[in-house]
Tab-separated table of C-alpha atoms in Angstrom:
chain	number	residue	atom	x	y	z
A	274	MET	CA	101.952	98.973	248.823
A	275	SER	CA	101.236	95.319	249.581
A	276	TYR	CA	97.675	94.427	250.574
A	277	GLY	CA	96.121	91.343	252.142
A	278	PHE	CA	93.913	88.903	250.264
A	279	GLU	CA	90.559	90.223	251.491
A	280	THR	CA	91.558	93.800	250.660
A	281	LEU	CA	92.585	92.811	247.130
A	282	ALA	CA	89.333	90.893	246.659
A	283	ILE	CA	87.361	94.074	247.360
A	284	HIS	CA	89.574	96.687	245.707
A	285	ALA	CA	91.852	95.217	242.988
A	286	GLY	CA	90.654	96.439	239.608
A	287	GLN	CA	87.656	98.071	241.262
A	288	GLU	CA	88.398	101.761	241.738
A	289	PRO	CA	85.324	104.023	242.040
A	290	ASP	CA	83.943	105.017	238.642
A	291	PRO	CA	85.798	108.249	237.648
A	292	ARG	CA	82.717	109.840	236.049
A	293	THR	CA	80.056	109.171	238.697
A	294	GLY	CA	81.980	108.070	241.790
A	295	ALA	CA	80.071	104.757	241.900
A	296	VAL	CA	81.951	102.511	244.321
A	297	ILE	CA	80.958	99.339	242.450
A	298	PRO	CA	82.275	98.970	238.880
A	299	PRO	CA	79.469	99.587	236.357
A	300	ILE	CA	78.162	96.930	233.994
A	301	PHE	CA	79.294	98.092	230.573
A	302	GLN	CA	76.560	96.292	228.671
A	303	THR	CA	77.709	97.298	225.209
A	304	SER	CA	78.980	95.521	222.126
A	305	THR	CA	80.881	98.404	220.536
A	306	TYR	CA	82.468	101.781	221.366
A	307	ALA	CA	82.575	105.180	219.664
A	308	GLN	CA	86.015	106.101	218.338
A	309	ASP	CA	87.429	109.632	218.303
A	310	ALA	CA	88.951	109.105	214.849
A	311	VAL	CA	89.758	106.259	212.499
A	312	GLY	CA	92.158	104.003	214.364
A	313	SER	CA	91.817	105.941	217.643
A	314	PRO	CA	89.555	104.032	220.044
A	315	ARG	CA	89.075	105.596	223.465
A	316	LEU	CA	91.200	103.854	226.120
A	317	GLY	CA	91.741	101.022	223.637
A	318	TYR	CA	88.113	99.848	223.653
A	319	GLU	CA	86.691	99.107	220.224
A	320	TYR	CA	84.593	95.928	220.501
A	321	SER	CA	83.528	93.986	223.591
A	322	ARG	CA	84.892	90.648	222.460
A	323	SER	CA	88.329	92.265	222.447
A	324	GLY	CA	87.909	94.288	225.627
A	325	ASN	CA	85.251	95.425	228.077
A	326	PRO	CA	85.809	97.557	231.219
A	327	THR	CA	83.723	95.262	233.450
A	328	ARG	CA	85.612	92.187	232.278
A	329	ASP	CA	88.900	94.037	232.667
A	330	ALA	CA	88.040	94.777	236.307
A	331	LEU	CA	87.437	91.065	236.938
A	332	GLN	CA	90.609	90.074	235.107
A	333	GLU	CA	92.744	92.506	237.098
A	334	CYS	CA	91.249	91.255	240.349
A	335	LEU	CA	91.827	87.587	239.448
A	336	ALA	CA	95.460	88.277	238.570
A	337	ALA	CA	95.991	90.066	241.885
A	338	LEU	CA	94.413	87.272	243.928
A	339	GLU	CA	96.569	84.583	242.285
A	340	GLY	CA	99.770	86.635	242.354
A	341	GLY	CA	99.909	86.789	238.549
A	342	THR	CA	100.443	89.539	235.987
A	343	VAL	CA	97.764	88.550	233.447
A	344	GLY	CA	94.244	87.362	234.223
A	345	LEU	CA	91.741	86.401	231.526
A	346	ALA	CA	88.030	85.689	231.995
A	347	PHE	CA	86.072	83.255	229.827
A	348	ALA	CA	82.532	82.058	229.261
A	349	SER	CA	83.197	78.862	231.261
A	350	GLY	CA	86.011	76.883	232.815
A	351	LEU	CA	86.109	74.596	229.783
A	352	ALA	CA	86.295	77.594	227.446
A	353	ALA	CA	89.365	78.700	229.399
A	354	GLU	CA	90.873	75.207	229.190
A	355	ASP	CA	90.213	74.945	225.444
A	356	THR	CA	91.809	78.340	224.779
A	357	LEU	CA	94.885	77.376	226.792
A	358	LEU	CA	95.180	74.023	225.055
A	359	ARG	CA	94.944	75.522	221.565
A	360	THR	CA	97.424	78.274	222.472
A	361	VAL	CA	100.122	75.949	223.786
A	362	CYS	CA	99.630	72.715	221.834
A	363	ALA	CA	99.705	71.703	218.171
A	364	PRO	CA	98.953	68.396	216.399
A	365	GLY	CA	101.491	65.798	217.500
A	366	ASP	CA	101.898	67.213	221.001
A	367	HIS	CA	101.194	65.377	224.238
A	368	VAL	CA	99.691	66.291	227.625
A	369	VAL	CA	99.788	64.537	231.009
A	370	ILE	CA	96.453	64.748	232.846
A	371	PRO	CA	95.305	63.530	236.279
A	372	ASP	CA	93.990	59.975	236.453
A	373	ASP	CA	90.915	61.327	238.269
A	374	ALA	CA	90.487	64.606	236.398
A	375	TYR	CA	87.185	66.429	236.223
A	376	GLY	CA	84.930	64.659	233.726
A	377	GLY	CA	84.641	67.728	231.497
A	378	THR	CA	88.419	68.084	231.330
A	379	TYR	CA	88.753	64.412	230.404
A	380	ARG	CA	86.078	64.837	227.712
A	381	LEU	CA	87.916	67.861	226.279
A	382	PHE	CA	91.140	65.885	225.900
A	383	ALA	CA	89.701	62.493	224.922
A	384	ARG	CA	86.830	63.527	222.652
A	385	VAL	CA	87.943	66.910	221.277
A	386	ALA	CA	91.695	67.536	221.437
A	387	GLN	CA	92.623	63.988	220.496
A	388	ARG	CA	90.670	64.363	217.253
A	389	TRP	CA	92.975	67.165	216.141
A	390	GLY	CA	96.144	65.319	217.074
A	391	VAL	CA	96.925	66.064	220.724
A	392	ASP	CA	97.546	62.882	222.718
A	393	TRP	CA	97.230	62.488	226.471
A	394	THR	CA	98.326	60.139	229.232
A	395	ALA	CA	96.561	59.843	232.582
A	396	ALA	CA	98.868	59.736	235.604
A	397	LYS	CA	98.468	59.854	239.362
A	398	VAL	CA	99.413	63.494	239.972
A	399	SER	CA	99.897	62.838	243.688
A	400	ASP	CA	102.893	60.657	242.692
A	401	PRO	CA	105.693	62.740	241.125
A	402	ASP	CA	107.419	59.598	239.839
A	403	ALA	CA	104.258	58.570	237.986
A	404	VAL	CA	104.065	61.998	236.370
A	405	ARG	CA	107.720	61.865	235.359
A	406	ALA	CA	107.195	58.426	233.805
A	407	ALA	CA	104.185	59.671	231.824
A	408	ILE	CA	106.108	62.516	230.171
A	409	GLN	CA	107.132	61.905	226.571
A	410	PRO	CA	110.380	63.834	225.950
A	411	GLY	CA	110.090	66.320	223.124
A	412	ARG	CA	106.309	65.841	222.839
A	413	THR	CA	104.846	66.701	226.243
A	414	LYS	CA	103.909	70.376	226.298
A	415	ILE	CA	101.703	70.473	229.414
A	416	VAL	CA	101.566	68.691	232.754
A	417	TRP	CA	97.997	69.278	233.882
A	418	ALA	CA	97.250	68.998	237.593
A	419	GLU	CA	94.221	69.416	239.798
A	420	THR	CA	94.865	69.749	243.507
A	421	PRO	CA	92.714	68.736	245.223
A	422	THR	CA	91.515	66.516	242.385
A	423	ASN	CA	87.901	66.105	241.376
A	424	PRO	CA	86.371	63.894	242.723
A	425	LEU	CA	88.885	61.776	244.670
A	426	LEU	CA	90.498	64.714	246.523
A	427	GLY	CA	94.031	63.710	245.645
A	428	ILE	CA	96.802	66.197	246.453
A	429	ALA	CA	99.605	67.077	244.048
A	430	ASP	CA	102.868	68.586	245.254
A	431	ILE	CA	102.842	71.688	243.056
A	432	ALA	CA	106.489	72.605	243.558
A	433	ALA	CA	107.630	69.059	242.772
A	434	LEU	CA	105.507	68.864	239.612
A	435	ALA	CA	106.771	72.267	238.492
A	436	GLY	CA	110.325	70.979	238.650
A	437	ILE	CA	109.432	67.833	236.704
A	438	ALA	CA	107.500	69.745	234.036
A	439	HIS	CA	110.202	72.355	233.567
A	440	GLU	CA	112.920	69.704	233.247
A	441	ALA	CA	110.951	68.448	230.232
A	442	SER	CA	110.442	71.998	228.865
A	443	ALA	CA	106.709	71.636	229.556
A	444	LEU	CA	104.299	73.958	231.330
A	445	LEU	CA	102.696	73.098	234.635
A	446	VAL	CA	99.009	74.017	234.561
A	447	VAL	CA	97.116	73.812	237.864
A	448	ASP	CA	93.335	73.737	238.094
A	449	ASN	CA	92.833	75.616	241.352
A	450	THR	CA	89.023	75.453	241.325
A	451	PHE	CA	88.604	73.241	244.425
A	452	ALA	CA	90.990	75.288	246.563
A	453	SER	CA	90.292	78.823	245.271
A	454	PRO	CA	93.044	81.471	245.396
A	455	TYR	CA	92.198	82.080	249.057
A	456	LEU	CA	93.420	78.630	250.082
A	457	GLN	CA	96.192	78.062	247.532
A	458	GLN	CA	98.261	80.082	245.061
A	459	PRO	CA	100.005	77.754	242.597
A	460	LEU	CA	101.956	80.420	240.693
A	461	GLY	CA	103.985	81.115	243.815
A	462	LEU	CA	104.871	77.413	243.975
A	463	GLY	CA	106.177	77.267	240.398
A	464	ALA	CA	103.084	76.676	238.254
A	465	ASP	CA	102.979	78.449	234.887
A	466	VAL	CA	99.211	78.837	234.493
A	467	VAL	CA	96.297	78.620	236.914
A	468	VAL	CA	92.865	77.544	235.657
A	469	HIS	CA	89.563	78.251	237.391
A	470	SER	CA	85.970	77.457	236.846
A	471	THR	CA	84.846	80.758	238.350
A	472	THR	CA	81.364	79.236	238.421
A	473	LYS	CA	82.442	77.524	241.628
A	474	TYR	CA	84.010	79.107	244.724
A	475	VAL	CA	85.162	82.314	243.032
A	476	GLY	CA	81.604	83.281	242.034
A	477	GLY	CA	80.248	81.375	244.986
A	478	HIS	CA	76.484	81.772	244.570
A	479	SER	CA	75.517	79.277	241.815
A	480	ASP	CA	74.170	82.120	239.666
A	481	VAL	CA	76.841	82.603	237.002
A	482	VAL	CA	79.017	80.423	234.733
A	483	GLY	CA	82.578	81.463	233.951
A	484	GLY	CA	86.213	80.484	233.740
A	485	ALA	CA	89.656	82.057	234.068
A	486	LEU	CA	93.324	81.699	233.216
A	487	ILE	CA	96.015	83.471	235.236
A	488	THR	CA	99.759	83.548	234.595
A	489	ALA	CA	102.816	85.432	235.823
A	490	ASP	CA	104.513	85.037	232.418
A	491	THR	CA	103.721	88.235	230.508
A	492	ALA	CA	104.695	86.789	227.108
A	493	LEU	CA	102.502	83.732	227.621
A	494	GLY	CA	99.763	86.008	228.911
A	495	ASP	CA	99.921	88.044	225.697
A	496	GLU	CA	99.559	84.854	223.632
A	497	LEU	CA	96.603	83.726	225.709
A	498	ARG	CA	94.989	87.171	225.421
A	499	TYR	CA	95.368	87.028	221.632
A	500	HIS	CA	93.671	83.624	221.499
A	501	GLN	CA	90.977	84.759	223.939
A	502	ASN	CA	90.004	87.394	221.383
A	503	ALA	CA	90.603	85.195	218.324
A	504	MET	CA	88.543	82.277	219.665
A	505	GLY	CA	85.960	84.510	221.302
A	506	ALA	CA	84.665	82.511	224.274
A	507	ILE	CA	84.752	85.571	226.523
A	508	ASN	CA	82.991	86.344	229.772
A	509	GLY	CA	80.065	88.741	229.229
A	510	PRO	CA	79.883	92.005	231.221
A	511	PHE	CA	76.983	90.974	233.454
A	512	ASP	CA	78.624	87.611	234.163
A	513	ALA	CA	81.881	89.422	234.967
A	514	TRP	CA	80.025	91.767	237.327
A	515	LEU	CA	78.317	88.890	239.148
A	516	THR	CA	81.655	87.096	239.535
A	517	LEU	CA	83.281	90.236	240.924
A	518	ARG	CA	80.442	90.556	243.425
A	519	GLY	CA	81.082	86.996	244.575
A	520	ILE	CA	84.841	87.515	244.877
A	521	LYS	CA	84.379	90.227	247.491
A	522	THR	CA	83.287	87.642	250.088
A	523	LEU	CA	85.533	84.792	248.945
A	524	GLY	CA	87.752	84.831	252.030
A	525	VAL	CA	84.965	84.800	254.602
A	526	ARG	CA	83.001	82.209	252.631
A	527	MET	CA	85.966	79.863	252.326
A	528	ASP	CA	86.602	80.004	256.056
A	529	ARG	CA	82.999	78.934	256.703
A	530	HIS	CA	83.145	76.227	254.017
A	531	CYS	CA	86.249	74.848	255.708
A	532	ASP	CA	84.756	75.036	259.217
A	533	ASN	CA	81.700	73.038	258.120
A	534	ALA	CA	83.665	70.542	256.025
A	535	GLU	CA	86.023	69.726	258.883
A	536	ARG	CA	83.092	68.863	261.160
A	537	ILE	CA	81.375	66.780	258.491
A	538	ALA	CA	84.559	64.884	257.588
A	539	ALA	CA	85.049	63.963	261.250
A	540	PHE	CA	81.428	62.820	261.497
A	541	LEU	CA	81.617	60.675	258.360
A	542	SER	CA	84.908	59.104	259.468
A	543	GLY	CA	83.189	57.401	262.373
A	544	HIS	CA	79.973	56.355	260.624
A	545	PRO	CA	79.298	52.656	259.929
A	546	ALA	CA	77.585	53.422	256.600
A	547	VAL	CA	80.822	54.960	255.282
A	548	SER	CA	83.799	52.821	254.271
A	549	GLN	CA	86.234	55.637	253.444
A	550	VAL	CA	86.331	59.431	253.705
A	551	LEU	CA	88.414	61.391	251.196
A	552	TYR	CA	89.295	64.772	252.689
A	553	PRO	CA	92.839	66.212	252.792
A	554	GLY	CA	92.216	67.721	256.221
A	555	LEU	CA	92.143	64.261	257.811
A	556	PRO	CA	95.549	63.185	259.159
A	557	GLU	CA	95.149	59.748	257.547
A	558	HIS	CA	94.726	61.251	254.057
A	559	PRO	CA	97.862	60.346	252.032
A	560	GLY	CA	98.223	63.948	250.831
A	561	HIS	CA	97.609	65.579	254.208
A	562	GLU	CA	101.179	66.760	254.801
A	563	VAL	CA	101.576	68.213	251.315
A	564	ALA	CA	98.190	69.932	251.561
A	565	ALA	CA	99.124	71.404	254.931
A	566	LYS	CA	102.322	72.765	253.383
A	567	GLN	CA	100.799	74.437	250.317
A	568	MET	CA	97.219	75.261	251.381
A	569	ARG	CA	95.912	77.715	253.972
A	570	ARG	CA	93.152	75.224	254.941
A	571	PHE	CA	91.711	72.081	253.393
A	572	GLY	CA	88.618	73.252	251.533
A	573	GLY	CA	84.903	72.562	251.430
A	574	MET	CA	84.845	69.448	249.215
A	575	ILE	CA	84.475	65.955	250.663
A	576	SER	CA	84.062	62.622	248.920
A	577	PHE	CA	83.234	59.362	250.641
A	578	ARG	CA	82.566	55.749	249.715
A	579	ALA	CA	79.361	54.121	250.844
A	580	ALA	CA	79.807	50.880	252.750
A	581	GLY	CA	76.850	49.344	250.904
A	582	GLY	CA	78.231	49.916	247.410
A	583	GLU	CA	76.671	51.751	244.478
A	584	GLU	CA	73.069	51.124	245.509
A	585	ALA	CA	73.709	52.605	248.946
A	586	ALA	CA	75.569	55.580	247.451
A	587	VAL	CA	72.672	56.404	245.133
A	588	LYS	CA	70.173	56.018	247.981
A	589	ILE	CA	72.154	58.459	250.143
A	590	CYS	CA	72.217	60.997	247.300
A	591	ASN	CA	68.455	60.662	246.885
A	592	SER	CA	67.721	60.954	250.616
A	593	THR	CA	69.143	64.301	251.714
A	594	GLU	CA	67.017	67.417	252.133
A	595	LEU	CA	69.423	70.304	252.789
A	596	PHE	CA	72.136	68.820	250.578
A	597	VAL	CA	70.624	69.470	247.155
A	598	LEU	CA	71.083	66.707	244.567
A	599	ALA	CA	72.842	68.667	241.821
A	600	GLU	CA	76.029	68.926	239.797
A	601	SER	CA	78.570	71.746	240.197
A	602	LEU	CA	80.040	72.873	243.507
A	603	GLY	CA	81.388	75.798	245.483
A	604	GLY	CA	78.170	77.715	246.098
A	605	VAL	CA	76.874	78.909	249.450
A	606	GLU	CA	74.374	76.028	249.446
A	607	SER	CA	75.386	72.409	250.111
A	608	LEU	CA	75.213	69.944	247.218
A	609	ILE	CA	75.449	66.172	246.941
A	610	GLU	CA	76.015	64.058	243.849
A	611	HIS	CA	76.926	60.596	242.549
A	612	PRO	CA	79.970	61.274	240.324
A	613	GLY	CA	79.784	57.955	238.488
A	614	GLN	CA	76.352	58.761	237.078
A	615	MET	CA	76.558	62.565	237.068
A	616	THR	CA	79.663	64.780	236.714
A	617	HIS	CA	82.017	61.956	235.710
A	618	ALA	CA	79.696	59.812	233.576
A	619	SER	CA	81.784	60.697	230.492
A	620	ALA	CA	84.773	58.873	232.057
A	621	ALA	CA	82.927	55.541	232.374
A	622	GLY	CA	84.973	52.707	230.890
A	623	SER	CA	88.133	54.850	230.713
A	624	PRO	CA	91.232	54.932	232.950
A	625	LEU	CA	89.509	57.823	234.763
A	626	GLU	CA	86.369	55.913	235.736
A	627	VAL	CA	85.408	56.728	239.337
A	628	PRO	CA	84.286	54.193	241.963
A	629	ALA	CA	80.580	53.351	241.729
A	630	ASP	CA	80.171	53.710	245.509
A	631	LEU	CA	81.518	57.277	245.564
A	632	VAL	CA	79.487	60.228	246.872
A	633	ARG	CA	80.743	63.811	246.518
A	634	LEU	CA	79.712	66.653	248.824
A	635	SER	CA	80.096	70.366	248.233
A	636	VAL	CA	79.725	71.609	251.797
A	637	GLY	CA	77.986	74.987	251.954
A	638	ILE	CA	77.891	77.670	254.604
A	639	GLU	CA	74.627	76.718	256.296
A	640	THR	CA	74.456	75.971	260.040
A	641	ALA	CA	76.749	72.983	260.514
A	642	ASP	CA	74.431	71.186	262.958
A	643	ASP	CA	71.651	71.231	260.368
A	644	LEU	CA	73.923	69.722	257.724
A	645	LEU	CA	75.091	67.006	260.105
A	646	ALA	CA	71.508	66.108	260.984
A	647	ASP	CA	70.617	65.911	257.286
A	648	LEU	CA	73.478	63.505	256.578
A	649	GLU	CA	72.639	61.447	259.663
A	650	ARG	CA	69.114	60.922	258.337
A	651	ALA	CA	70.325	60.037	254.842
A	652	LEU	CA	72.988	57.609	256.074
A	653	GLY	CA	70.578	55.982	258.484
């Protein structure tokens, strides 16, 4: 039977405990498992790096929400990315990444992967021709996309990039963190792997760090599962349980994030202290039509450029009260940050350097009027 998103978020992988009837999956806080005989572990569980029932519940739920067959949970989003990279790529291979990728993703490619022989090229993923030009035939193994991108809110046409990647015998990997599976499901548009920092919208409460990979390719999923165990950066049982708890309200939270973000984007668009608003829900956004085609709504992330330059941008970040000055995103509380000096500082001086006058907002689910008043004070 086919179920809707909100039903899957509450029930997929989360049957009542067969022994006690507990309606919430237990936290199996154990490192090892008794075996009935040599080589006969119960239900396949032998060691919690290899498998844990709480993590399995999260992984099954993530796969269901993204329309995949295999979901894997990791200690962080970057742990998931590193496992994927080392599964698919070898020394001498090449990857195309967004020219405004998340700073941690850039650091992974430029400071870690490049040292063991994997090259990368930054391309504007909102421009399919630019991505096609960046591919190196025979060497490119992954086209890596974020949509929306972090922090410039660029929109990539997932179906178009899938076609380009597959023509080159490469995988299309989509970081779906900003959208969440509620707003966008890349596998259904042709992507091969979806990446999440589950720390963000999936967990949703700024109380747990985690990451995930989801694929509809069972063979690739088996390879990724092998490397998840071999490399060991797994999601612990309590972290998995907290993430599952957050997932249950993902749909209703995302609707509220979007409601608030739409009002704030409209407010910022008419403010004299703001020179540009970057939000795919605005009709003037260059990716608006593509976003409307492949997303349910436009998300809770907004970036804008301060009319007074870097000094004004920093002052705005330091002046809010409800918008907490902090890195990360996707929690129920609203956050504000200066990407150039915070989340994307590692990209300074590179092709991925972000504008110095850029401010990024993670719009929470507080009362919208209160958030608007807070920004009005800070901008004034």
